[in-house]
PDB file of C-alpha atoms in Angstrom:
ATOM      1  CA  UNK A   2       0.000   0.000   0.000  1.00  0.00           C
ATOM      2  CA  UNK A   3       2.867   2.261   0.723  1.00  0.00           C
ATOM      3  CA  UNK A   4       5.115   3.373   3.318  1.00  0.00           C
ATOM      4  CA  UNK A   5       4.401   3.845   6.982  1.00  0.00           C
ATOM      5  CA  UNK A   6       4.598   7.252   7.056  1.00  0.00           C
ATOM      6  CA  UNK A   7       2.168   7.794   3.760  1.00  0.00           C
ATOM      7  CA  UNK A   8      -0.464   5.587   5.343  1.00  0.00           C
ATOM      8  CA  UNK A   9       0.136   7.244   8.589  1.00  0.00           C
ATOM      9  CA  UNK A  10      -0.462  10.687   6.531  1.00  0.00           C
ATOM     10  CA  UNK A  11      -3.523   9.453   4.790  1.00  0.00           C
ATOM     11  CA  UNK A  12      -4.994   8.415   7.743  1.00  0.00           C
ATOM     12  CA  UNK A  13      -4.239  11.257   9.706  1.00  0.00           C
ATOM     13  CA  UNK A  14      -5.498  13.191   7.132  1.00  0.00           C
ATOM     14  CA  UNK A  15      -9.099  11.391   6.648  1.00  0.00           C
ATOM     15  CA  UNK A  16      -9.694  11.676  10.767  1.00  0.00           C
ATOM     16  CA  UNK A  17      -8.814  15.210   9.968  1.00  0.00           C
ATOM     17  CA  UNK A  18     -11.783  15.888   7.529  1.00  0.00           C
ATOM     18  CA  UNK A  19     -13.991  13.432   9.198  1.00  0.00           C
ATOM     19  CA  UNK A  20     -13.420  15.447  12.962  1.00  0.00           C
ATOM     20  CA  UNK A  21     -13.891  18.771  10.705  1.00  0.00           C
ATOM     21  CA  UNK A  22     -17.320  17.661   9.299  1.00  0.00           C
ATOM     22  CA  UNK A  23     -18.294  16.547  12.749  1.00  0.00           C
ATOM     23  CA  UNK A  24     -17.507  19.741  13.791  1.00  0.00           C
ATOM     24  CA  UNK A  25     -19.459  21.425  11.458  1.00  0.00           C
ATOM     25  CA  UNK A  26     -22.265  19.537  11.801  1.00  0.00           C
ATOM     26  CA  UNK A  27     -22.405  19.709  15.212  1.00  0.00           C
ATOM     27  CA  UNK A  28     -22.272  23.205  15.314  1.00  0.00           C
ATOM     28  CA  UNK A  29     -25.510  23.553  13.808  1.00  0.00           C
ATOM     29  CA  UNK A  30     -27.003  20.940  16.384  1.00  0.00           C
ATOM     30  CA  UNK A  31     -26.029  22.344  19.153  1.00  0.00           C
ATOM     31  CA  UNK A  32     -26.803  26.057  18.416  1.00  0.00           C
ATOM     32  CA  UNK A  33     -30.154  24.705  17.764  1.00  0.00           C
ATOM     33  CA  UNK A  34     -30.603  23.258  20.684  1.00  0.00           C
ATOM     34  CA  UNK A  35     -28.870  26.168  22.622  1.00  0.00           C
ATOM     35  CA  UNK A  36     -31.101  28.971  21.229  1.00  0.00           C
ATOM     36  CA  UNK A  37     -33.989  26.112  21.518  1.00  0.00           C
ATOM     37  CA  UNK A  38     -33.652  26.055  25.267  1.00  0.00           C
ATOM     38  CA  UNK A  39     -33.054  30.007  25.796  1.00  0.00           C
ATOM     39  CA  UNK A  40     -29.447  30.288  25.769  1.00  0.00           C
ATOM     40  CA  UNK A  41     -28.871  34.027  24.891  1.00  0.00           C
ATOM     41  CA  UNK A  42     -27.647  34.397  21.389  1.00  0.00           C
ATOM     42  CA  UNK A  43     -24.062  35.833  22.242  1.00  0.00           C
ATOM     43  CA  UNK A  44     -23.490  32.199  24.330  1.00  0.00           C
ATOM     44  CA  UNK A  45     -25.496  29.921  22.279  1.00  0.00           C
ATOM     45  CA  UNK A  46     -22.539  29.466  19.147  1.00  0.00           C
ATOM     46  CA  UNK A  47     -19.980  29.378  21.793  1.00  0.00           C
ATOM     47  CA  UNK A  48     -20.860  25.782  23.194  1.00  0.00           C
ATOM     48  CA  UNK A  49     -19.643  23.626  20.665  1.00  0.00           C
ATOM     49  CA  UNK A  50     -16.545  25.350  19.207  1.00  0.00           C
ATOM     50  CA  UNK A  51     -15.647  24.800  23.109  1.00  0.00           C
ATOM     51  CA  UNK A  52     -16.598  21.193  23.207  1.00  0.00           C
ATOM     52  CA  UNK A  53     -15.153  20.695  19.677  1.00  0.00           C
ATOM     53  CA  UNK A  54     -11.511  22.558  20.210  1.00  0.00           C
ATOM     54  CA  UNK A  55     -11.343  20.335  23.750  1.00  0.00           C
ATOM     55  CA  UNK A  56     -12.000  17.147  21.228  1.00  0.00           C
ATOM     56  CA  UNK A  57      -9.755  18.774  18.433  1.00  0.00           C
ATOM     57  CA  UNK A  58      -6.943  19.401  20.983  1.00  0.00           C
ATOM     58  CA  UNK A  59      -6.968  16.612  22.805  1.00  0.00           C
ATOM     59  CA  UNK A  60      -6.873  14.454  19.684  1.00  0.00           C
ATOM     60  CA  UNK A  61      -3.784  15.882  18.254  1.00  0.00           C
ATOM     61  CA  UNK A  62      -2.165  15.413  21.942  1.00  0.00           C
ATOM     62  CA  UNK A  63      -2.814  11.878  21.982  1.00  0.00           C
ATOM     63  CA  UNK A  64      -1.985  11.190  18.337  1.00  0.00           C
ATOM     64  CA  UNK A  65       1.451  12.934  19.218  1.00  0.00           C
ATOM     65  CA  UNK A  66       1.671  10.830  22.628  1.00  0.00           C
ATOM     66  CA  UNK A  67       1.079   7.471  21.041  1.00  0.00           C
ATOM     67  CA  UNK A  68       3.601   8.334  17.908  1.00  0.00           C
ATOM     68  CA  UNK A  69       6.174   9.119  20.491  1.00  0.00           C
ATOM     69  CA  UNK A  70       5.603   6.058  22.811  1.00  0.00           C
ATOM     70  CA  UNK A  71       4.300   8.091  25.687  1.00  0.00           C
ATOM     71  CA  UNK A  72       3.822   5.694  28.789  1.00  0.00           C
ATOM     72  CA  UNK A  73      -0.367   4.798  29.316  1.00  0.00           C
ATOM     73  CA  UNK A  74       0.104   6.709  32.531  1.00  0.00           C
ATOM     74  CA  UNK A  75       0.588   9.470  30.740  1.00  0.00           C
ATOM     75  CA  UNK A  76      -2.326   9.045  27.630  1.00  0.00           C
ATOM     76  CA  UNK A  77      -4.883   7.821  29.951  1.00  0.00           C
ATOM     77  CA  UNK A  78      -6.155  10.495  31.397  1.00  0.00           C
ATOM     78  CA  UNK A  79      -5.853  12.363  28.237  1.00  0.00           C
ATOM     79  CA  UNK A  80      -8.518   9.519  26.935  1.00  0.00           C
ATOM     80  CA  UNK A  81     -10.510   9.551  29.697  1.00  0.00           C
ATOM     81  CA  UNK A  82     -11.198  13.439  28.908  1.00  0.00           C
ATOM     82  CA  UNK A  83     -11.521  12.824  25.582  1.00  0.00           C
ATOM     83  CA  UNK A  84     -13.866  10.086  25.414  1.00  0.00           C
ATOM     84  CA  UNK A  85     -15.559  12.056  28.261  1.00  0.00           C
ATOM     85  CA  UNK A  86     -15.711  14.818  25.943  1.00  0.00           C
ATOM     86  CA  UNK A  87     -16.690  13.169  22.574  1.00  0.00           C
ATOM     87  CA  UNK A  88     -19.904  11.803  24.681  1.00  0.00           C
ATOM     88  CA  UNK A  89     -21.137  15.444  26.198  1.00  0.00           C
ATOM     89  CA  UNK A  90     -20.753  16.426  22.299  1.00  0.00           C
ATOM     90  CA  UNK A  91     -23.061  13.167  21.709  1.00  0.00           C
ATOM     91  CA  UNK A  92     -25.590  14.224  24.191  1.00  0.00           C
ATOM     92  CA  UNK A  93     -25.451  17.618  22.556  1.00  0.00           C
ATOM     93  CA  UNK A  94     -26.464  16.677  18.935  1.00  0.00           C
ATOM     94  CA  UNK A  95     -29.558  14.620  20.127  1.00  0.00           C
ATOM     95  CA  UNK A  96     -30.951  16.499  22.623  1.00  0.00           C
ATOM     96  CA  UNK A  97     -32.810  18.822  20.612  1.00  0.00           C
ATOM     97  CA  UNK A  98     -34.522  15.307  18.465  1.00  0.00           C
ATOM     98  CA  UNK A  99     -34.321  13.957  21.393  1.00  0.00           C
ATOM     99  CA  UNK A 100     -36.650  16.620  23.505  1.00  0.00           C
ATOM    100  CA  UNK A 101     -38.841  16.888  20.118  1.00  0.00           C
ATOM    101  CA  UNK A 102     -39.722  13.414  19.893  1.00  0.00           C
ATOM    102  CA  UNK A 103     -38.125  12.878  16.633  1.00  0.00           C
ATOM    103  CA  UNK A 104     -35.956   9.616  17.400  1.00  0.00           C
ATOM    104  CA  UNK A 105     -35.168   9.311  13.565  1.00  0.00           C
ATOM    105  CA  UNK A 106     -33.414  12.426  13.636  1.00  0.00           C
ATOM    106  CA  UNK A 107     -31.780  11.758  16.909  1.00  0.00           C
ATOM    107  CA  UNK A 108     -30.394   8.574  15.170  1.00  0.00           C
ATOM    108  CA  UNK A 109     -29.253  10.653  12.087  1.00  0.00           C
ATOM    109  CA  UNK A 110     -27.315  13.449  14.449  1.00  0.00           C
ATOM    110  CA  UNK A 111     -25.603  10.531  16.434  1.00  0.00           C
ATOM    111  CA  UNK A 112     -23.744   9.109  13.364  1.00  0.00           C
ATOM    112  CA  UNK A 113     -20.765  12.702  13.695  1.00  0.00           C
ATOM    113  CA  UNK A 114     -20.242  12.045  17.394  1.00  0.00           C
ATOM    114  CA  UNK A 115     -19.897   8.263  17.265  1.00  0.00           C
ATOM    115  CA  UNK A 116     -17.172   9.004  14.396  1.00  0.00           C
ATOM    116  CA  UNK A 117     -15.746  11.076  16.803  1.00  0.00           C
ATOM    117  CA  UNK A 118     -15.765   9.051  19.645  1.00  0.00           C
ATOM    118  CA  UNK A 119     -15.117   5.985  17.678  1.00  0.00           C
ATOM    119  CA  UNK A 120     -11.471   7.740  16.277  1.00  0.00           C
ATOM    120  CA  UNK A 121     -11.196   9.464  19.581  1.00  0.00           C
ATOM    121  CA  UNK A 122     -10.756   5.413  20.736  1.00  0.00           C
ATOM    122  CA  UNK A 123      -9.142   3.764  18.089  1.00  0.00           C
ATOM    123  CA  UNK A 124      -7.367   6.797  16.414  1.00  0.00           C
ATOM    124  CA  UNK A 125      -3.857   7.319  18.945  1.00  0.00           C
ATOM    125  CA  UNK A 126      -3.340   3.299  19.019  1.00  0.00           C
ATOM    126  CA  UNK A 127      -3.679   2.942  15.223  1.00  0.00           C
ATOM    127  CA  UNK A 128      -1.923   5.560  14.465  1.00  0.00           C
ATOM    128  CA  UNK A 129       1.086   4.531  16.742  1.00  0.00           C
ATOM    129  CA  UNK A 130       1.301   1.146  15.434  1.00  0.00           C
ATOM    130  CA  UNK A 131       1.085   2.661  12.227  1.00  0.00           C
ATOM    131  CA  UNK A 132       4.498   4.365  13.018  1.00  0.00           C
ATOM    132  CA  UNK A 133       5.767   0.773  14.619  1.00  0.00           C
ATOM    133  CA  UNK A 134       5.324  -1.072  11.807  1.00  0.00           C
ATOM    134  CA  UNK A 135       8.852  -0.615   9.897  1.00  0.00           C
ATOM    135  CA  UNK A 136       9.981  -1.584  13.016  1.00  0.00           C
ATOM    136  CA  UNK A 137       7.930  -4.930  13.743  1.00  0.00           C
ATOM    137  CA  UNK A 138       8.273  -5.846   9.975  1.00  0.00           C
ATOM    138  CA  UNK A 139      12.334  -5.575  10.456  1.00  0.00           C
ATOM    139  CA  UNK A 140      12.439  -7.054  13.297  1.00  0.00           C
ATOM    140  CA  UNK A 141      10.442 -10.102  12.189  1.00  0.00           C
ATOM    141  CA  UNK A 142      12.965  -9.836   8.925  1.00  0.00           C
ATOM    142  CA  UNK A 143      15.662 -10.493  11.801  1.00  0.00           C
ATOM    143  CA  UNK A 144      14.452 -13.432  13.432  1.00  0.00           C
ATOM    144  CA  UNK A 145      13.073 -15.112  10.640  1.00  0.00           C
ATOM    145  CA  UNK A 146      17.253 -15.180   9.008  1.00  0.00           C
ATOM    146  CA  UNK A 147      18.815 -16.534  12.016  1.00  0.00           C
ATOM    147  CA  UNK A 148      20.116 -19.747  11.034  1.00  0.00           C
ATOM    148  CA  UNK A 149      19.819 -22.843  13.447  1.00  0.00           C
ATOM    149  CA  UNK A 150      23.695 -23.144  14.054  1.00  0.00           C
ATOM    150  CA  UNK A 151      23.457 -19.940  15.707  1.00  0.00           C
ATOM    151  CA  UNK A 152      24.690 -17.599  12.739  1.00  0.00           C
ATOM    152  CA  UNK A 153      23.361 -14.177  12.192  1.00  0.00           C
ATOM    153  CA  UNK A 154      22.517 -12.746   8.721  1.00  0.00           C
ATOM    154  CA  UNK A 155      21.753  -9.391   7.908  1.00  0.00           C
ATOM    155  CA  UNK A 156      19.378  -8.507   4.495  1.00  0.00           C
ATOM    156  CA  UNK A 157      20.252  -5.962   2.839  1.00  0.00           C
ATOM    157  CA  UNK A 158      18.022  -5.661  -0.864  1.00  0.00           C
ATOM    158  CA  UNK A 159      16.698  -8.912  -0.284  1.00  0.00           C
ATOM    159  CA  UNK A 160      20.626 -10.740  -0.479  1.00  0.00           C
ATOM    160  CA  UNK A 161      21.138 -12.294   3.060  1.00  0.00           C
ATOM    161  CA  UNK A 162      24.672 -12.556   3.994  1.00  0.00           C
ATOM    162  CA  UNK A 163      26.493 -13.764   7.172  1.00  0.00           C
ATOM    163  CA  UNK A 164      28.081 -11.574   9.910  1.00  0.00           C
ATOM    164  CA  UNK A 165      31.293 -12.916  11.010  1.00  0.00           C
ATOM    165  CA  UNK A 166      31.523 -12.471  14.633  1.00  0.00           C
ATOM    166  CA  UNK A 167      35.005 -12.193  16.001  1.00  0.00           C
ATOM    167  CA  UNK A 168      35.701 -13.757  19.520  1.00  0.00           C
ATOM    168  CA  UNK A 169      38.224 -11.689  21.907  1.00  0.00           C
TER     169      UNK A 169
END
């Protein structure tokens, strides 16, 4: 398919436009339900951009944890917020259905946030392994070349070729 870091770019890139459309459609949902509900109209657009950038930011934090290895004691609580977050802007899209008995809607405006949640989950681990795979794939290369009687080979353009190890 390519190398790591293309795939790693191409899939950074489509969470990119799918957490941008989310965002955009949310926008709408929530502002609805904010000026439905009697939020004045100078606070009512200001709700989701703040859910949204907590989302956006905390994506791009984890994503640049898990590509640098960060311990889980670190990225946890970094998930924790932002699946906690990704659910409040869940809760947000289907209220308004929600409230107006329209469950058919409520279904329809779920689909953005469970994308978001959904790469808010997987996103930071596949993205990191995406990263480790050059890695795993040489290492595999590595132990698949070491002969019984102990020898090591190096590849190098697919031509395997022994290492002479010299005793002291």
């Amino acid at each position: 398919m390519g190398t790591s870091s293309g795939v790693t770019g191409f899939v950074t890139t489509v969470m990119g436009i799918v957490i941008g459309l989310t965002f955009l459609f949310g926008f709408g949902n929530v502002l609805a339900l904010a000026l439905r509900i009697g939020v004045p109209s100078y606070v009512a657009p200001l709700v989701a951009p703040a859910v949204d950038l907590t989302v956006l930011g905390l994506l791009v934090g984890t994503r640049h944890l898990a590509l640098h290895s960060a311990p889980d004691r670190v990225v946890q609580p970094a998930r924790r917020l932002l699946l906690a977050a990704s659910a409040v802007t869940r809760a947000l899209n289907v209220a308004d259905p929600v409230c107006s008995g329209q469950g058919d809607k409520a279904a329809f405006d779920a689909v953005g946030p469970l994308l978001l949640i959904g790469w808010a989950e997987v996103g930071p681990g596949l993205l990191g392994g995406l990263q480790d795979v050059e890695e795993w794939a040489k290492t595999k290369v590595e132990a698949a070349i070491i002969a019984p009687d102990g020898d090591h080979h190096r590849c190098r353009r697919g031509a395997c070729r022994a290492h002479a190890e010299t005793a002291d």
